[in-house]
Coordinates of C-alpha atoms in Angstrom, one line a residue:
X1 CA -2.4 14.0 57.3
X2 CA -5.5 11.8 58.1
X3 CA -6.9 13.8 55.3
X4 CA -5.5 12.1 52.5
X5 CA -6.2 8.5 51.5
X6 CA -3.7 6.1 53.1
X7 CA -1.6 3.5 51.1
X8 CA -3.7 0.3 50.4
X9 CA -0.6 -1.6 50.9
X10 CA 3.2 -1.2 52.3
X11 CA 6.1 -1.4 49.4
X12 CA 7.9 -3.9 52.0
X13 CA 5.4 -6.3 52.2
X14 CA 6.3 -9.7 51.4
X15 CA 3.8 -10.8 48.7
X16 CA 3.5 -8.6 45.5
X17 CA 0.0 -9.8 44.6
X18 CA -3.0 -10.7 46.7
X19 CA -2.9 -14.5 45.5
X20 CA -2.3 -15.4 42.0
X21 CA -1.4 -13.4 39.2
X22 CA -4.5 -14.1 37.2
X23 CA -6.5 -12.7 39.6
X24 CA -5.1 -9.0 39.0
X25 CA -6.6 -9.5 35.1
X26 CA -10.1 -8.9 35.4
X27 CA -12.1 -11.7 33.7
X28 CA -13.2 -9.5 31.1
X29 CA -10.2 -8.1 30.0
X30 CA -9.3 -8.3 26.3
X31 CA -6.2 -9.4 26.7
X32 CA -7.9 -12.7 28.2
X33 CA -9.9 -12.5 24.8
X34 CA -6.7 -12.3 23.2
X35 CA -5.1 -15.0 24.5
X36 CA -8.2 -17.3 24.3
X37 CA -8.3 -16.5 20.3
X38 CA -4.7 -17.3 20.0
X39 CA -5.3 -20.4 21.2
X40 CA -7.2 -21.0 18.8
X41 CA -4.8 -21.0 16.5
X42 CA -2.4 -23.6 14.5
X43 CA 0.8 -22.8 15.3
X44 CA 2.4 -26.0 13.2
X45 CA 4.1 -24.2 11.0
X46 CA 5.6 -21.8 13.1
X47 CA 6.7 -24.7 15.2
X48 CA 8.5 -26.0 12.0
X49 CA 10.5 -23.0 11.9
X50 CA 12.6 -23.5 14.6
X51 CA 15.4 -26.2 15.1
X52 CA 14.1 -28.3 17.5
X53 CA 16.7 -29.2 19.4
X54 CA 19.5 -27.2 19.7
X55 CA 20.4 -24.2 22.0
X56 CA 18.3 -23.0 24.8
X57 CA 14.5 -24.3 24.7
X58 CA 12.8 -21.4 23.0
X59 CA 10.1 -19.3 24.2
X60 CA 6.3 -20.4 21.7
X61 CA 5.8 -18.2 19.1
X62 CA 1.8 -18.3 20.0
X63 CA 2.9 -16.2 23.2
X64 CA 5.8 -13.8 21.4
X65 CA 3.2 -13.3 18.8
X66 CA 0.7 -12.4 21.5
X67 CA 3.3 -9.5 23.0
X68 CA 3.7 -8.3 19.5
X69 CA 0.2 -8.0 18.7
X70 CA -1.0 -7.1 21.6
X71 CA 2.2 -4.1 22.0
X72 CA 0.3 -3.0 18.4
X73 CA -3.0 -2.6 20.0
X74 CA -1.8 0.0 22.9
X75 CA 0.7 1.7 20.4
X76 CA 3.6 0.0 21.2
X77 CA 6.0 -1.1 18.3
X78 CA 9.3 -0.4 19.6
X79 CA 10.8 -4.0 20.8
X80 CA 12.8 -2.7 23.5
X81 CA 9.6 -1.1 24.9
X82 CA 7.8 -4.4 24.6
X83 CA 10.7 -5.9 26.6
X84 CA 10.2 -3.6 28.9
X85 CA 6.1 -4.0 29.2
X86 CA 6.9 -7.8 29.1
X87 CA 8.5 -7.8 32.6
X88 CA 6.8 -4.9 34.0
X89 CA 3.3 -4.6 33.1
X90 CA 0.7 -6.8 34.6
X91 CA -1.5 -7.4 31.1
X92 CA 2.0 -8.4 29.4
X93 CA 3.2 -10.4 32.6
X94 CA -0.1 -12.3 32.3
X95 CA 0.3 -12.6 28.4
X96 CA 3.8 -13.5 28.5
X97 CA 3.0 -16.8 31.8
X98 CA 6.1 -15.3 32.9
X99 CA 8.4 -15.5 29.9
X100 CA 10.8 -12.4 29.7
X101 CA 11.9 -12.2 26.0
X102 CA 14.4 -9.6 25.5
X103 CA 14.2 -6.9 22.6
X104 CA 16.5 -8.9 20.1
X105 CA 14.1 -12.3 20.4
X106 CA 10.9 -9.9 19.6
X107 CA 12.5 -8.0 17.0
X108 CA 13.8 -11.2 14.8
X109 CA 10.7 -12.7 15.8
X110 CA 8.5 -10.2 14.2
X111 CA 10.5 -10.0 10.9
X112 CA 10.9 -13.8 10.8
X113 CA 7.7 -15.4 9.7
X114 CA 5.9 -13.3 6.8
X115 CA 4.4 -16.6 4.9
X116 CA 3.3 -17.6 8.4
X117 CA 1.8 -14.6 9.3
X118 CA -0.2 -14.7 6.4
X119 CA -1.9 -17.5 7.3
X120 CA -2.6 -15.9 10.7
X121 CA -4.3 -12.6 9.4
X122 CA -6.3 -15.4 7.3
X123 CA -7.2 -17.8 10.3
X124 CA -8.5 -15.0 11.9
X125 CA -10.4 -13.5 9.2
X126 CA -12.0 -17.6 8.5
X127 CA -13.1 -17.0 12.5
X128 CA -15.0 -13.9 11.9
X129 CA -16.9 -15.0 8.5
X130 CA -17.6 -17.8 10.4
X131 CA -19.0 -16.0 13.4
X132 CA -21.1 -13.5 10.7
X133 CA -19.0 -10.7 11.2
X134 CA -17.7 -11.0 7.9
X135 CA -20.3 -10.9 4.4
X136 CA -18.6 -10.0 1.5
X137 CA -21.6 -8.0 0.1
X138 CA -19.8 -4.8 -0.2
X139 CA -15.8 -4.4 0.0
X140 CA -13.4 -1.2 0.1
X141 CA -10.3 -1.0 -1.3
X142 CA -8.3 1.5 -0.9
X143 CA -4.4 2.7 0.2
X144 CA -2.5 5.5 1.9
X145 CA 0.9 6.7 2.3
X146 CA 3.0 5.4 5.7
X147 CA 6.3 7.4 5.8
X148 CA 9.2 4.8 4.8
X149 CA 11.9 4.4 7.8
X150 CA 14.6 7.0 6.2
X151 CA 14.9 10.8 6.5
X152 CA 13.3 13.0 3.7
X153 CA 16.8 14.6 3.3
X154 CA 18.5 11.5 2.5
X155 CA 17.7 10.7 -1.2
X156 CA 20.0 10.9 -4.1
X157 CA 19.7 11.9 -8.0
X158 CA 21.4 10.1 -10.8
X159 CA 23.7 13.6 -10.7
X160 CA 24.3 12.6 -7.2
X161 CA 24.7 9.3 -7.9
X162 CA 27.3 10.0 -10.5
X163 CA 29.4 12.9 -8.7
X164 CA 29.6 10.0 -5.8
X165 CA 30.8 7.2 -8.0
X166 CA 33.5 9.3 -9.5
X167 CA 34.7 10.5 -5.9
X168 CA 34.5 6.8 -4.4
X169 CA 36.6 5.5 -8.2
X170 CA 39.4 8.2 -7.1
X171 CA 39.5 7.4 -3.8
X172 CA 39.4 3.4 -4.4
X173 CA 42.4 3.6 -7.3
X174 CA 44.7 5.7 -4.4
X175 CA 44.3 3.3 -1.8
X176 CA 44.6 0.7 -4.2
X177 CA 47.7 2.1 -4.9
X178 CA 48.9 3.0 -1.7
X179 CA 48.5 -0.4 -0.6
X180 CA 50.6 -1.9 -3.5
X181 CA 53.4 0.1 -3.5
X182 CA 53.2 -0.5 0.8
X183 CA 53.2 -4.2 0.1
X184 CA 55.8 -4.2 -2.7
X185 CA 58.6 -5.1 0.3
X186 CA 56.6 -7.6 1.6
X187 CA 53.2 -9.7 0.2
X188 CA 51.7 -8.6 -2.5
X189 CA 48.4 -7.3 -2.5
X190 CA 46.8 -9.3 -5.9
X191 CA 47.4 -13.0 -5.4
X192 CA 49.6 -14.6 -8.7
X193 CA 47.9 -17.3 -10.5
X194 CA 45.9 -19.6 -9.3
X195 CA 45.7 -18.1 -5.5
X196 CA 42.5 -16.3 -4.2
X197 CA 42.9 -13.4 -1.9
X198 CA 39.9 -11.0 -0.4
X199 CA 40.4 -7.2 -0.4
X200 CA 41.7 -5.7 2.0
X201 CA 38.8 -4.5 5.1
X202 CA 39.5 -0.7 4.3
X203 CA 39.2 -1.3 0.1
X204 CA 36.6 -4.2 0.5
X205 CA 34.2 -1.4 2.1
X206 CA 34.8 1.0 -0.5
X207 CA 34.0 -2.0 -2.6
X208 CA 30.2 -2.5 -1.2
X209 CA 29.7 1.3 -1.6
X210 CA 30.5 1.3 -5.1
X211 CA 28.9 -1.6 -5.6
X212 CA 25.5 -0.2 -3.3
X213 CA 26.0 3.0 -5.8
X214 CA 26.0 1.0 -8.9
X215 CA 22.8 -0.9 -7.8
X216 CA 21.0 2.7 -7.4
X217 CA 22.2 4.4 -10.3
X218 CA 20.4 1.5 -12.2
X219 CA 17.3 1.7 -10.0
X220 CA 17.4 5.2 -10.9
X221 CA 17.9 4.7 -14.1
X222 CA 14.4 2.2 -14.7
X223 CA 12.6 5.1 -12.4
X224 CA 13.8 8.0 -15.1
X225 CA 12.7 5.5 -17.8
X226 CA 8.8 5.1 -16.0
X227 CA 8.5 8.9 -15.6
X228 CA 9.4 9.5 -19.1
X229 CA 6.7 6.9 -20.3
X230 CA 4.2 9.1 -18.1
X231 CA 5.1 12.6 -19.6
X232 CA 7.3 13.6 -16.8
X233 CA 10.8 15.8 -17.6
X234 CA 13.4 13.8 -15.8
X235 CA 15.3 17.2 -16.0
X236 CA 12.7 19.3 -14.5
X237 CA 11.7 16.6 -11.5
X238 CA 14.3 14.2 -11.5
X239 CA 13.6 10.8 -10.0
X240 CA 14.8 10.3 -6.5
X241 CA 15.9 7.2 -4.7
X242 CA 16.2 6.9 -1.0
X243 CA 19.7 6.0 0.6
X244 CA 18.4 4.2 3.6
X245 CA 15.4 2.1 2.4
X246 CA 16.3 2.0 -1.6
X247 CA 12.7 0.2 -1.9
X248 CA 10.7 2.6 -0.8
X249 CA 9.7 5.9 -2.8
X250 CA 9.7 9.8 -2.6
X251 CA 6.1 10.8 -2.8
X252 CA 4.0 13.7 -0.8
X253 CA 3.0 12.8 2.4
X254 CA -0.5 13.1 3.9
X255 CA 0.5 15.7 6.0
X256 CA 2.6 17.8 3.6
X257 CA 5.1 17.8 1.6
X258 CA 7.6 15.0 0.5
X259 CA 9.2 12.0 2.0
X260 CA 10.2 8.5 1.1
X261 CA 7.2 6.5 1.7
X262 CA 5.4 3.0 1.0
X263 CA 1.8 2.3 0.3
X264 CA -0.3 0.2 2.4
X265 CA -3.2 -1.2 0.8
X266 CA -6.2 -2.7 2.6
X267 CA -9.5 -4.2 1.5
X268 CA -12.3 -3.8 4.3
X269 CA -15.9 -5.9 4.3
X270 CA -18.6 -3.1 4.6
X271 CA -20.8 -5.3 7.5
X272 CA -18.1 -4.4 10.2
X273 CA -15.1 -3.3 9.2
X274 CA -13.2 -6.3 9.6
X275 CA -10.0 -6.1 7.2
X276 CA -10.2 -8.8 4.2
X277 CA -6.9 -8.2 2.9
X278 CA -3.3 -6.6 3.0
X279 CA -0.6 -5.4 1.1
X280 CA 1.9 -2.9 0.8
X281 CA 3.6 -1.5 -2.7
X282 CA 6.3 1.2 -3.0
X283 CA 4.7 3.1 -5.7
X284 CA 1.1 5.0 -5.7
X285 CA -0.3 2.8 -9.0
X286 CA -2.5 1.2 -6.4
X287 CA -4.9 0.5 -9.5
X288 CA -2.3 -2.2 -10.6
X289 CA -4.0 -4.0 -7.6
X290 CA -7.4 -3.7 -8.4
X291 CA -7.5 -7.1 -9.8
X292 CA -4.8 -8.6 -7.6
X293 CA -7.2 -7.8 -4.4
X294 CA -10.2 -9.2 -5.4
X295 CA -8.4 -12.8 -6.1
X296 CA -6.7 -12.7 -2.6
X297 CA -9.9 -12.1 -1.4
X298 CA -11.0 -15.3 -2.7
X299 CA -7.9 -16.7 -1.7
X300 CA -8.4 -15.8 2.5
X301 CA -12.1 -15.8 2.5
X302 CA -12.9 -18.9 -0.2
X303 CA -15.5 -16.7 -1.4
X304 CA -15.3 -14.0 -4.2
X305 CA -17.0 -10.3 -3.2
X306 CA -20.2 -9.5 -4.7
X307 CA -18.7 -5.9 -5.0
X308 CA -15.8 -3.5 -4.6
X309 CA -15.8 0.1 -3.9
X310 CA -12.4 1.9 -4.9
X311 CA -12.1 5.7 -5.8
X312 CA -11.7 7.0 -9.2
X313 CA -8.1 6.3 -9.8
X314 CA -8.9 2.5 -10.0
X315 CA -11.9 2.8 -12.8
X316 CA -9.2 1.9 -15.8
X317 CA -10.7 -0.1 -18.8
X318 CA -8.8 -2.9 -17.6
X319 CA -10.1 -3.1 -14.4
X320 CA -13.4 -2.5 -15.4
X321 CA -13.8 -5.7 -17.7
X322 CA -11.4 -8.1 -15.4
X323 CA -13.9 -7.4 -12.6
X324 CA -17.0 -7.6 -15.1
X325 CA -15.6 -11.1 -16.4
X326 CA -15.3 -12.0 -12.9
X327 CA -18.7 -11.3 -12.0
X328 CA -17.6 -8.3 -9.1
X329 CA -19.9 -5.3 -9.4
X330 CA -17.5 -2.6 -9.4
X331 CA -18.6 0.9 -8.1
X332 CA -16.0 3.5 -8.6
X333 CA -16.7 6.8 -10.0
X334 CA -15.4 7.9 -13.7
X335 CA -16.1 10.8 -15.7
X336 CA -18.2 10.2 -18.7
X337 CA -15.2 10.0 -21.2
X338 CA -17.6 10.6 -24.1
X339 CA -20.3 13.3 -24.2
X340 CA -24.0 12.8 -23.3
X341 CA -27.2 14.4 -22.9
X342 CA -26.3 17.5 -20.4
X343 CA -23.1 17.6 -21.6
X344 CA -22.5 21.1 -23.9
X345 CA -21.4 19.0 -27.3
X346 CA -24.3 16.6 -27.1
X347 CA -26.8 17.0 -30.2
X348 CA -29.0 14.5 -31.4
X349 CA -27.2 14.6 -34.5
X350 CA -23.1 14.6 -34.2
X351 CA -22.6 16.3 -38.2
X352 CA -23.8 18.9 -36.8
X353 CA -22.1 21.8 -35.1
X354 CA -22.7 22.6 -31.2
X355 CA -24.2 26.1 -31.4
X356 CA -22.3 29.1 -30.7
X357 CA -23.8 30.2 -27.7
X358 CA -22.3 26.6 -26.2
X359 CA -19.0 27.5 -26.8
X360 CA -17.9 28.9 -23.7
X361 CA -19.2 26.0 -21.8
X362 CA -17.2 23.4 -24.0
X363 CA -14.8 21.6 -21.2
X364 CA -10.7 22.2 -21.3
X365 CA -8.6 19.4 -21.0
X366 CA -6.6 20.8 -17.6
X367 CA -3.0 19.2 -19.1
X368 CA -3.3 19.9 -22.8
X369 CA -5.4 23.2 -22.7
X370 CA -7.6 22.6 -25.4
X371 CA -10.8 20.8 -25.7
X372 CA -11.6 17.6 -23.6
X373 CA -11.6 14.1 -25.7
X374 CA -15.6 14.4 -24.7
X375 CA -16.5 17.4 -27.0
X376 CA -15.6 14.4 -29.8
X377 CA -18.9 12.3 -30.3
X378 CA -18.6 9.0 -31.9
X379 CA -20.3 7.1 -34.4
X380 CA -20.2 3.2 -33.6
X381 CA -21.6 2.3 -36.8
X382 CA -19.1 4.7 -39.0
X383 CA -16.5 4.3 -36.8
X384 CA -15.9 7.8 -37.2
X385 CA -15.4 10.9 -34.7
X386 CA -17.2 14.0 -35.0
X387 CA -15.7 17.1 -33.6
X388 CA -17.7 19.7 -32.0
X389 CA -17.9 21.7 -35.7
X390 CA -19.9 18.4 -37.1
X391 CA -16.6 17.8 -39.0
X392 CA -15.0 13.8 -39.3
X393 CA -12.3 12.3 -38.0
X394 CA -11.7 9.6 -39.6
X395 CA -9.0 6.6 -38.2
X396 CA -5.7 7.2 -39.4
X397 CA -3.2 4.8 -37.5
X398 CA -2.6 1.9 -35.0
X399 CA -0.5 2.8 -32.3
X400 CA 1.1 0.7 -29.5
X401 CA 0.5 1.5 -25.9
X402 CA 1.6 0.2 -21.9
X403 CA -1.2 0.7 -19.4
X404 CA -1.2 -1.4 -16.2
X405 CA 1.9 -4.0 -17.6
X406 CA -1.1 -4.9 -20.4
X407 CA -0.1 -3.6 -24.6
X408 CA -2.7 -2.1 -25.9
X409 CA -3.4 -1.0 -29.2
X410 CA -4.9 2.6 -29.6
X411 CA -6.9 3.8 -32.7
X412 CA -5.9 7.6 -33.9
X413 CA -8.4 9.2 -35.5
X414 CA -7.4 12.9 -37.4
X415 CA -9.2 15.5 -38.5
X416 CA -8.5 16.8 -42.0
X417 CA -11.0 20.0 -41.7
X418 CA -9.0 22.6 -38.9
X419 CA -7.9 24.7 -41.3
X420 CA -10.5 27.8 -40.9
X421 CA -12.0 26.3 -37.8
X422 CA -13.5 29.0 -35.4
X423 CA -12.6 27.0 -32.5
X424 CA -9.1 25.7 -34.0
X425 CA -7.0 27.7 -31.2
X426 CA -9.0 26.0 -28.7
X427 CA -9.1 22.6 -29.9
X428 CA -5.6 22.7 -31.9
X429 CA -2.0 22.9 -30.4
X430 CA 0.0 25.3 -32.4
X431 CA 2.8 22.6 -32.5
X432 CA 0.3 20.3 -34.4
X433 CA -0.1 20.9 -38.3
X434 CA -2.0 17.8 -39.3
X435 CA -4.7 18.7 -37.7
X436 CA -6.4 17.5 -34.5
X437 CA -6.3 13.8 -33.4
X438 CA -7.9 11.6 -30.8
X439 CA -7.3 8.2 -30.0
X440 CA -9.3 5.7 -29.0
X441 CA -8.5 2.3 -26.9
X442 CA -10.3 -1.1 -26.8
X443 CA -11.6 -0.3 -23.6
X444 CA -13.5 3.2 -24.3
X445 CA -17.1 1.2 -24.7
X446 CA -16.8 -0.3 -21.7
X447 CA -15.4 3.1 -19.6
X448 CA -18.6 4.9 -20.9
X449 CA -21.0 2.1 -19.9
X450 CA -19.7 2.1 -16.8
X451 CA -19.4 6.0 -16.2
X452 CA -23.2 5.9 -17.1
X453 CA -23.8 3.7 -14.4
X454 CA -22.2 5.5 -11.9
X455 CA -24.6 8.3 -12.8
X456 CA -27.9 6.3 -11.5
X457 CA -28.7 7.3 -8.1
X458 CA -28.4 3.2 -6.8
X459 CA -25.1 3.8 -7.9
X460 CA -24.4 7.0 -6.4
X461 CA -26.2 5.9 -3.1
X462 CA -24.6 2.8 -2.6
X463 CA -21.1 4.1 -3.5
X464 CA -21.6 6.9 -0.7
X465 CA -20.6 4.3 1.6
X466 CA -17.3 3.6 0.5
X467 CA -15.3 6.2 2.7
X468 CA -16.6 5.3 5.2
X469 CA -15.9 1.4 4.6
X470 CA -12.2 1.9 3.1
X471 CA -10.7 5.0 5.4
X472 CA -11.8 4.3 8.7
X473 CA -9.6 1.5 8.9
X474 CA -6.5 3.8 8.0
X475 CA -7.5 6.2 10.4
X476 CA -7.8 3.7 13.6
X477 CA -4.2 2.2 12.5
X478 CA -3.3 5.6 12.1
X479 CA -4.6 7.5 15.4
X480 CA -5.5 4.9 17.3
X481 CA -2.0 2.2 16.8
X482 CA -0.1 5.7 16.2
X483 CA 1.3 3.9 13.1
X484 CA 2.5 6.8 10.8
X485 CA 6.0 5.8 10.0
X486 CA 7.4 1.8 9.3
X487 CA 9.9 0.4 11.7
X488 CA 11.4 -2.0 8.8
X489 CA 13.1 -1.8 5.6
X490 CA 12.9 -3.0 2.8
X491 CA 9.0 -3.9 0.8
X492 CA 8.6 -6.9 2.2
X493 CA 9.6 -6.6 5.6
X494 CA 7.7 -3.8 5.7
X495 CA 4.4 -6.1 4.5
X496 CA 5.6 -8.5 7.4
X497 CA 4.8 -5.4 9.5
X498 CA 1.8 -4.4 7.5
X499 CA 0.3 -7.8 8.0
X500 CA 0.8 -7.6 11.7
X501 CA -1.0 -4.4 11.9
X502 CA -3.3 -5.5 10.1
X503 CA -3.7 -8.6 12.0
X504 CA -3.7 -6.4 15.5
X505 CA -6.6 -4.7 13.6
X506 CA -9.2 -7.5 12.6
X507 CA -7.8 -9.3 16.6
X508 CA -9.4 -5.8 18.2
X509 CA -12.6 -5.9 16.5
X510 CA -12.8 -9.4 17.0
X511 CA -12.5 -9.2 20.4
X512 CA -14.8 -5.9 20.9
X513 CA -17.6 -8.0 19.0
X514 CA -16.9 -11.1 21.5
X515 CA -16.9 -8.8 24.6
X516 CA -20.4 -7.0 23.3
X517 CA -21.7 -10.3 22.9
X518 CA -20.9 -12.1 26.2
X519 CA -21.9 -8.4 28.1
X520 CA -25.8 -8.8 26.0
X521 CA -25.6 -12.4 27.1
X522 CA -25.4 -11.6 30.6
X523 CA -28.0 -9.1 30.0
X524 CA -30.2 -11.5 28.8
X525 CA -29.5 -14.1 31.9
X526 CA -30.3 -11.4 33.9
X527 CA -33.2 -10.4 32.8
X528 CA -34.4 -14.1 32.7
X529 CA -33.5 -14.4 36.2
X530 CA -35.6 -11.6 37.6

């Protein structure tokens, strides 16, 4: 046995620790760093929140806070784990001076105080501008998908919805009529005039499921509406809405297949990393937000980016002139919409035809399958379109479009010269006898300047920082927190838990920068000692 190392000390000793619990934390420790930031903090408001007076005294919310972000930053969500930690684990028995909240008080806690949390995540991203961590030259926005808190088998269709309804009708008029003829000999069930009776508990349930029903068959109903607006058959993919979280939406998951899921949305500063804003939205239009990011930025930081980085989906006309009127270089990449020189319709002069041998290299439009808006040139000064035959289209009509919640007015110009065309089963659906047409919206000039840009190689160069800047942020919360699925319900409890993840995430940085800095400092008194 004198082999093997002996027991540094006896389980029935007397004294757990060797003097103090502080002592156990080494002085370097980042949950020292965390508590020291926290402190920091304002916690007025939160203060504000609570009674003041009544019940037991309560436990601060700068310390519950602490447990919850600091549970985030070893991968712990679950609040009866973080009960558990808050008793048992020296770093969380430190954190917590002793306090012993149980899973209830850290669970409403968490959920509580979204307005307030808000101006946490921005406290702490004031502290790192201020320290230099922060710059605002470049800024990635992006979003991902984070599996809502209901199974993927639990969703409904509206011909779910309706087969349900008509079940829970039947089964609400038979009670309903049970119970009266039961009550005939006694009290009856509807009170007479003047008198104001509940339901019954067994009919008052069946109530709040037909009424739950009712409230999804409309949702339904709006999401049907939105996927007809985008071109999708309702019959062939009907819309799906989840029983559990209603709010959130079915849409393929990052690892495969389809689930409900929300969409977090983060933008990160390109100097370190540090997180600059946070939201969360239930659909994937995360170029709705484009805009929407770039004033909450200004909002946190009191400063405006100087430019934003966000993949191809985002560079809409919209967003390209709200960000150009608010002086934001945006870089995001975009197909030239219109051809140029390279391109296999380009000519010098449009009237005439792109030669034969260029055909085959003339692009396909991948949903219509027939030739791509860009094989049209246009003429500014005739405001006319010139198809790849050298043939006019001239504008015919004004027609009235939705793009990002903006109307828009789209000019359609129409060909009157298909007839005899060599490329007319190419370029003409067989459904279509006036001839082709291609429309044209306030915002094309603009897309086409900016696609042209995108095509310098400061552009390109600068731009090929952005994945870097806008998904390793997702990835750390993802692998690193082990966040992959929300704990809440409901969009904006699940941005109350977004913005603590996201607060966890700018609180680790923060206090990996501080610990580099005081370990070079010590360095440096070091060296200046020897």
């Amino acid at each position: 046995m004198s082999y093997f190392a002996k027991a540094p000390m006896a389980r029935e000793q007397m004294v757990l620790f060797p003097t103090r619990l502080a002592d156990v934390i080494p002085e370097d420790h980042p949950v020292r760093i965390l508590a020291e930031l926290l402190g920091l903090m304002d916690w007025s408001e939160w203060e504000q929140r609570y009674h003041g007076s009544r019940g037991q005294p309560p436990i601060h919310p700068q310390v519950l806070a602490g447990i919850v972000l600091y549970g985030i930053m070893q991968r712990v969500r679950s609040s009866r784990v973080l009960e558990y930690l808050a008793g048992h684990n020296m770093d969380f028995l430190w954190l917590a001076e002793g306090h012993r909240p149980d899973y209830s008080t850290i669970c409403n806690f968490r959920t509580k105080f979204g307005p307030e949390l808000r101006g946490l995540f921005r406290k702490v991203v004031r502290i790192a501008q201020a320290a230099g961590l922060i710059q605002l030259i470049e800024v990635g926005f992006d979003g991902t998908r984070v599996r809502a808190n209901n199974s993927r088998h639990e969703t409904l269709t509206a011909e779910k919805i309706e087969k349900h309804l008509e079940a829970l009708e039947t089964e609400f008029s038979q009670r309903l009529e049970d119970m009266q003829q039961a009550d005939q000999q006694e009290q009856p069930l509807w009170p007479s005039e003047g008198e104001s009776l509940p339901l019954p508990p067994e009919l008052a349930k069946l109530d709040q499921r037909r009424a739950r029903l009712k409230s999804a068959q409309q949702q339904i109903e709006q999401m049907e509406q939105q996927r007809r607006s985008e071109g999708k058959d309702p019959q062939r993919k009907p819309a799906q809405i989840p029983t559990t979280d209603p709010d959130s939406r079915v849409n393929p998951n990052k690892e495969g297949g389809y689930a409900p899921n929300y969409t977090p949305l983060a933008a990160a500063d390109g100097h370190k990393g540090f997180l600059v804003d946070v939201d969360v939205i239930a659909g994937t239009d995360e170029q709705s937000q484009t805009v929407a990011v770039v004033e909450r930025i200004e909002e946190t930081t009191g400063e405006k980016p100087e430019s934003l980085m966000a993949d191809g989906l985002h560079a809409t006309g919209l967003n390209i002139v709200e960000l150009q009127q608010r002086d934001v270089e945006f870089l995001s990449p975009l197909k030239l919409p219109e051809a140029a020189p390279g391109h296999a319709a380009w000519r010098e002069d449009p009237r005439q035809p792109v030669p034969e041998e260029n055909w085959p290299q003339l692009p396909i439009n991948p949903q219509s399958k027939r030739l791509d808006k860009s094989c049209f040139l246009y003429d500014a000064e005739q405001d006319v379109y010139y198809c790849p035959m050298g043939k006019p289209l001239e504008f015919r009509e004004n027609k009235s479009d939705h793009r990002q919640g903006e109307k828009i007015v789209m000019r359609v110009f129409q060909c009157a010269s298909c007839a005899g065309c060599p490329l007319i089963e190419k370029c003409v659906s067989s459904k279509n006898a006036g001839g082709r047409t291609v429309s044209r919206d306030p915002y094309a000039a603009d897309r086409q300047a900016h696609a042209q840009k995108m095509t310098t190689e400061s552009a390109k160069k600068r731009y090929s920082r952005r994945m870097w800047i806008s998904e390793t942020p997702f990835a750390v919360i993802k692998q690193a927190f082990g966040v992959r699925q929300f704990l809440l319900r409901g969009t904006e409890k699940v941005l109350t838990e977004w913005l603590w993840i996201g607060t966890a995430f700018n609180l680790r940085k923060l206090i990996s920068e501080i610990q580099r800095l005081r370990a070079d400092f010590e360095l440096h008194l070091t060296a200046e000692a020897v």
